[in-house]
DNA sequence: AAATTATATCGTAATATTGCAATAAACAAA
DNA sequence: TTTGTTTATTGCAATATTACGATATAATTT
């Protein structure tokens, strides 16, 4: 079907999955890495940086914005994108909340 | 097209994206959470836990196994699944490697 | 051997995602 | 007003994902 049965899962599970999904494309990782590297708000110099067509990059930016990782503010004809620092940390803690649940490495024979 | 242009990105970017993608479905989050909760290897009691059909859960398990987060060992007619602890920690550090790149919260006016 | 149990795979249908060309929209500059 | 610049949206086409029923596989049990 291609449709995820979100109603079968908790809000937390759905949110974590949605965030992971947003990170689930190398172009979106590259976008974030570039924003982290220059550590600033940049207008679409990403189109020059990333070897994909401008509409494609625009879509990836929307996907990251949709989960709150990015924010964009209009500045003349261009848009300044940057990382939403509060959300960024929140998301990191959401992921670590999952990862840290692993306690010991009890030998289970696997 | 629906096909990701992996050749345009680094191995690291592709790996991180593939891992995130594997976490990008609530059923797979639920599977991991359950494995973490019982902290043991379980045969497919997941089929009873998660409200999806058995073939669907099997596919999700394969997806998690494909990125190394799970390992399964055959035990009679059933399969014991558990988290690969080494890989688990490795993946956590990969994600934190991205998240920790965010240094300051310099005011960029966005 | 036949039946049972547990899991994987196949086939199929529906929806989602990715990508690009073309175009639109919004603003700036001449 | 016209021209250029930048970003978003639309309209495809191709591929991927999700889901389930049916079936296959593999080991255990009777």
Short mmCIF file of N, CA and C in Angstrom, two decimals, chain B residues 24-102:
data_model
loop_
_atom_site.label_atom_id
_atom_site.label_comp_id
_atom_site.label_asym_id
_atom_site.label_seq_id
_atom_site.Cartn_x
_atom_site.Cartn_y
_atom_site.Cartn_z
N UNK B 24 13.05 5.05 10.25
CA UNK B 24 11.98 5.95 9.80
C UNK B 24 10.62 5.32 9.63
N UNK B 25 10.26 4.40 10.49
CA UNK B 25 8.91 3.83 10.46
C UNK B 25 8.52 3.46 11.89
N UNK B 26 7.32 3.88 12.31
CA UNK B 26 6.93 3.64 13.70
C UNK B 26 6.94 2.17 14.10
N UNK B 27 6.66 1.29 13.17
CA UNK B 27 6.70 -0.14 13.52
C UNK B 27 8.12 -0.56 13.88
N UNK B 28 9.09 0.00 13.17
CA UNK B 28 10.47 -0.39 13.46
C UNK B 28 10.94 0.24 14.77
N UNK B 29 10.45 1.43 15.06
CA UNK B 29 10.74 2.02 16.37
C UNK B 29 10.11 1.14 17.45
N UNK B 30 8.88 0.71 17.23
CA UNK B 30 8.18 -0.13 18.21
C UNK B 30 8.91 -1.45 18.42
N UNK B 31 9.41 -2.02 17.35
CA UNK B 31 10.16 -3.27 17.46
C UNK B 31 11.40 -3.06 18.33
N UNK B 32 12.13 -2.00 18.06
CA UNK B 32 13.34 -1.73 18.84
C UNK B 32 12.99 -1.46 20.30
N UNK B 33 11.96 -0.67 20.52
CA UNK B 33 11.57 -0.36 21.90
C UNK B 33 11.20 -1.62 22.66
N UNK B 34 10.51 -2.52 21.98
CA UNK B 34 10.12 -3.74 22.67
C UNK B 34 11.33 -4.60 22.99
N UNK B 35 12.25 -4.67 22.06
CA UNK B 35 13.48 -5.43 22.31
C UNK B 35 14.28 -4.80 23.45
N UNK B 36 14.28 -3.49 23.51
CA UNK B 36 14.99 -2.80 24.58
C UNK B 36 14.30 -3.02 25.91
N UNK B 37 12.99 -3.02 25.88
CA UNK B 37 12.20 -3.14 27.10
C UNK B 37 12.40 -4.53 27.75
N UNK B 38 12.25 -5.56 26.95
CA UNK B 38 12.40 -6.90 27.51
C UNK B 38 13.88 -7.26 27.65
N UNK B 39 14.72 -6.47 26.96
CA UNK B 39 16.16 -6.64 27.07
C UNK B 39 16.57 -8.10 26.89
N UNK B 40 16.08 -8.70 25.85
CA UNK B 40 16.40 -10.10 25.62
C UNK B 40 16.17 -10.43 24.16
N UNK B 41 16.56 -11.62 23.83
CA UNK B 41 16.28 -12.12 22.49
C UNK B 41 14.90 -12.73 22.50
N UNK B 42 14.08 -12.34 21.57
CA UNK B 42 12.75 -12.91 21.54
C UNK B 42 12.45 -13.42 20.16
N UNK B 43 11.80 -14.57 20.13
CA UNK B 43 11.23 -15.04 18.88
C UNK B 43 10.02 -14.18 18.64
N UNK B 44 9.40 -14.36 17.56
CA UNK B 44 8.41 -13.41 17.08
C UNK B 44 7.20 -13.20 17.95
N UNK B 45 7.41 -12.93 19.21
CA UNK B 45 6.30 -12.43 20.02
C UNK B 45 5.95 -11.03 19.56
N UNK B 46 6.77 -10.49 18.71
CA UNK B 46 6.50 -9.19 18.13
C UNK B 46 5.22 -9.20 17.32
N UNK B 47 4.95 -10.32 16.72
CA UNK B 47 3.73 -10.43 15.92
C UNK B 47 2.50 -10.27 16.81
N UNK B 48 2.61 -10.70 18.06
CA UNK B 48 1.50 -10.51 19.00
C UNK B 48 1.46 -9.08 19.53
N UNK B 49 2.64 -8.49 19.67
CA UNK B 49 2.75 -7.16 20.24
C UNK B 49 2.31 -6.04 19.29
N UNK B 50 2.73 -6.20 18.06
CA UNK B 50 2.56 -5.10 17.10
C UNK B 50 1.41 -5.40 16.16
N UNK B 51 0.47 -4.48 16.03
CA UNK B 51 -0.74 -4.73 15.25
C UNK B 51 -0.53 -4.62 13.74
N UNK B 52 0.32 -5.48 13.25
CA UNK B 52 0.52 -5.57 11.80
C UNK B 52 0.61 -7.06 11.47
N UNK B 53 0.38 -7.38 10.23
CA UNK B 53 0.40 -8.78 9.83
C UNK B 53 1.82 -9.35 9.92
N UNK B 54 1.90 -10.65 10.09
CA UNK B 54 3.20 -11.30 10.25
C UNK B 54 4.16 -11.03 9.10
N UNK B 55 3.73 -11.11 7.85
CA UNK B 55 4.68 -10.83 6.77
C UNK B 55 5.22 -9.40 6.82
N UNK B 56 4.38 -8.48 7.25
CA UNK B 56 4.80 -7.07 7.33
C UNK B 56 5.86 -6.90 8.40
N UNK B 57 5.65 -7.54 9.54
CA UNK B 57 6.64 -7.46 10.61
C UNK B 57 7.94 -8.12 10.18
N UNK B 58 7.84 -9.20 9.48
CA UNK B 58 9.03 -9.87 8.99
C UNK B 58 9.87 -8.94 8.11
N UNK B 59 9.18 -8.19 7.26
CA UNK B 59 9.89 -7.23 6.42
C UNK B 59 10.57 -6.14 7.24
N UNK B 60 9.87 -5.65 8.26
CA UNK B 60 10.48 -4.62 9.09
C UNK B 60 11.70 -5.17 9.82
N UNK B 61 11.61 -6.40 10.25
CA UNK B 61 12.76 -7.02 10.91
C UNK B 61 13.94 -7.13 9.95
N UNK B 62 13.66 -7.48 8.72
CA UNK B 62 14.74 -7.56 7.73
C UNK B 62 15.39 -6.21 7.52
N UNK B 63 14.55 -5.16 7.51
CA UNK B 63 15.09 -3.81 7.30
C UNK B 63 16.05 -3.42 8.41
N UNK B 64 15.70 -3.79 9.63
CA UNK B 64 16.56 -3.47 10.77
C UNK B 64 17.82 -4.33 10.76
N UNK B 65 17.65 -5.56 10.30
CA UNK B 65 18.80 -6.46 10.22
C UNK B 65 19.76 -5.99 9.13
N UNK B 66 19.20 -5.43 8.06
CA UNK B 66 20.02 -5.01 6.92
C UNK B 66 21.02 -3.92 7.30
N UNK B 67 20.67 -3.08 8.26
CA UNK B 67 21.61 -2.04 8.68
C UNK B 67 22.38 -2.46 9.93
N UNK B 68 22.19 -3.70 10.33
CA UNK B 68 23.02 -4.25 11.40
C UNK B 68 22.52 -4.00 12.81
N UNK B 69 21.38 -3.34 12.94
CA UNK B 69 20.90 -3.03 14.29
C UNK B 69 20.39 -4.27 15.01
N UNK B 70 19.88 -5.23 14.25
CA UNK B 70 19.40 -6.47 14.83
C UNK B 70 20.21 -7.64 14.32
N UNK B 71 20.22 -8.68 15.14
CA UNK B 71 20.72 -9.93 14.65
C UNK B 71 19.71 -11.01 15.05
N UNK B 72 19.62 -12.01 14.24
CA UNK B 72 18.67 -13.08 14.53
C UNK B 72 19.36 -14.42 14.44
N UNK B 73 19.08 -15.26 15.41
CA UNK B 73 19.65 -16.60 15.37
C UNK B 73 18.51 -17.61 15.41
N UNK B 74 18.65 -18.61 14.58
CA UNK B 74 17.61 -19.61 14.47
C UNK B 74 17.65 -20.52 15.69
N UNK B 75 16.47 -20.81 16.20
CA UNK B 75 16.36 -21.68 17.38
C UNK B 75 15.13 -22.55 17.20
N UNK B 76 15.35 -23.70 16.62
CA UNK B 76 14.22 -24.56 16.32
C UNK B 76 13.40 -23.97 15.19
N UNK B 77 12.13 -23.89 15.38
CA UNK B 77 11.29 -23.31 14.32
C UNK B 77 11.24 -21.80 14.41
N UNK B 78 11.72 -21.25 15.49
CA UNK B 78 11.61 -19.81 15.64
C UNK B 78 12.97 -19.13 15.48
N UNK B 79 12.96 -17.83 15.48
CA UNK B 79 14.18 -17.04 15.33
C UNK B 79 14.27 -16.08 16.52
N UNK B 80 15.38 -16.09 17.16
CA UNK B 80 15.59 -15.15 18.26
C UNK B 80 16.20 -13.87 17.72
N UNK B 81 15.50 -12.77 17.96
CA UNK B 81 16.02 -11.48 17.55
C UNK B 81 16.52 -10.72 18.75
N UNK B 82 17.65 -10.05 18.56
CA UNK B 82 18.07 -9.13 19.60
C UNK B 82 18.91 -8.03 18.99
N UNK B 83 19.13 -7.04 19.79
CA UNK B 83 19.90 -5.88 19.34
C UNK B 83 21.37 -6.22 19.31
N UNK B 84 22.03 -5.78 18.25
CA UNK B 84 23.48 -5.94 18.14
C UNK B 84 24.12 -4.80 18.92
N UNK B 85 24.61 -5.14 20.09
CA UNK B 85 25.04 -4.08 21.01
C UNK B 85 26.17 -3.23 20.45
N UNK B 86 27.13 -3.87 19.80
CA UNK B 86 28.25 -3.11 19.25
C UNK B 86 27.77 -2.12 18.19
N UNK B 87 26.92 -2.63 17.31
CA UNK B 87 26.40 -1.77 16.26
C UNK B 87 25.51 -0.68 16.84
N UNK B 88 24.76 -1.04 17.86
CA UNK B 88 23.85 -0.08 18.48
C UNK B 88 24.61 1.15 18.96
N UNK B 89 25.70 0.90 19.67
CA UNK B 89 26.49 2.02 20.18
C UNK B 89 27.17 2.79 19.05
N UNK B 90 27.59 2.04 18.05
CA UNK B 90 28.23 2.67 16.90
C UNK B 90 27.27 3.64 16.21
N UNK B 91 26.03 3.18 16.07
CA UNK B 91 25.03 4.01 15.40
C UNK B 91 24.70 5.23 16.25
N UNK B 92 24.60 5.02 17.55
CA UNK B 92 24.35 6.17 18.42
C UNK B 92 25.43 7.22 18.25
N UNK B 93 26.68 6.77 18.16
CA UNK B 93 27.77 7.73 18.00
C UNK B 93 27.76 8.39 16.63
N UNK B 94 27.32 7.64 15.63
CA UNK B 94 27.21 8.25 14.31
C UNK B 94 26.21 9.40 14.34
N UNK B 95 25.07 9.16 14.98
CA UNK B 95 24.06 10.21 15.07
C UNK B 95 24.57 11.37 15.92
N UNK B 96 25.18 11.05 17.05
CA UNK B 96 25.70 12.13 17.89
C UNK B 96 26.82 12.88 17.20
N UNK B 97 27.54 12.21 16.33
CA UNK B 97 28.56 12.89 15.55
C UNK B 97 27.97 13.99 14.70
N UNK B 98 26.77 13.74 14.24
CA UNK B 98 26.07 14.80 13.49
C UNK B 98 25.54 15.85 14.45
N UNK B 99 24.84 15.41 15.46
CA UNK B 99 24.18 16.37 16.36
C UNK B 99 25.19 17.25 17.09
N UNK B 100 26.30 16.66 17.47
CA UNK B 100 27.28 17.43 18.25
C UNK B 100 28.05 18.44 17.41
N UNK B 101 27.88 18.38 16.09
CA UNK B 101 28.56 19.35 15.24
C UNK B 101 27.99 20.75 15.46
N UNK B 102 26.81 20.77 16.00
CA UNK B 102 26.22 22.09 16.29
C UNK B 102 26.90 22.67 17.50
#
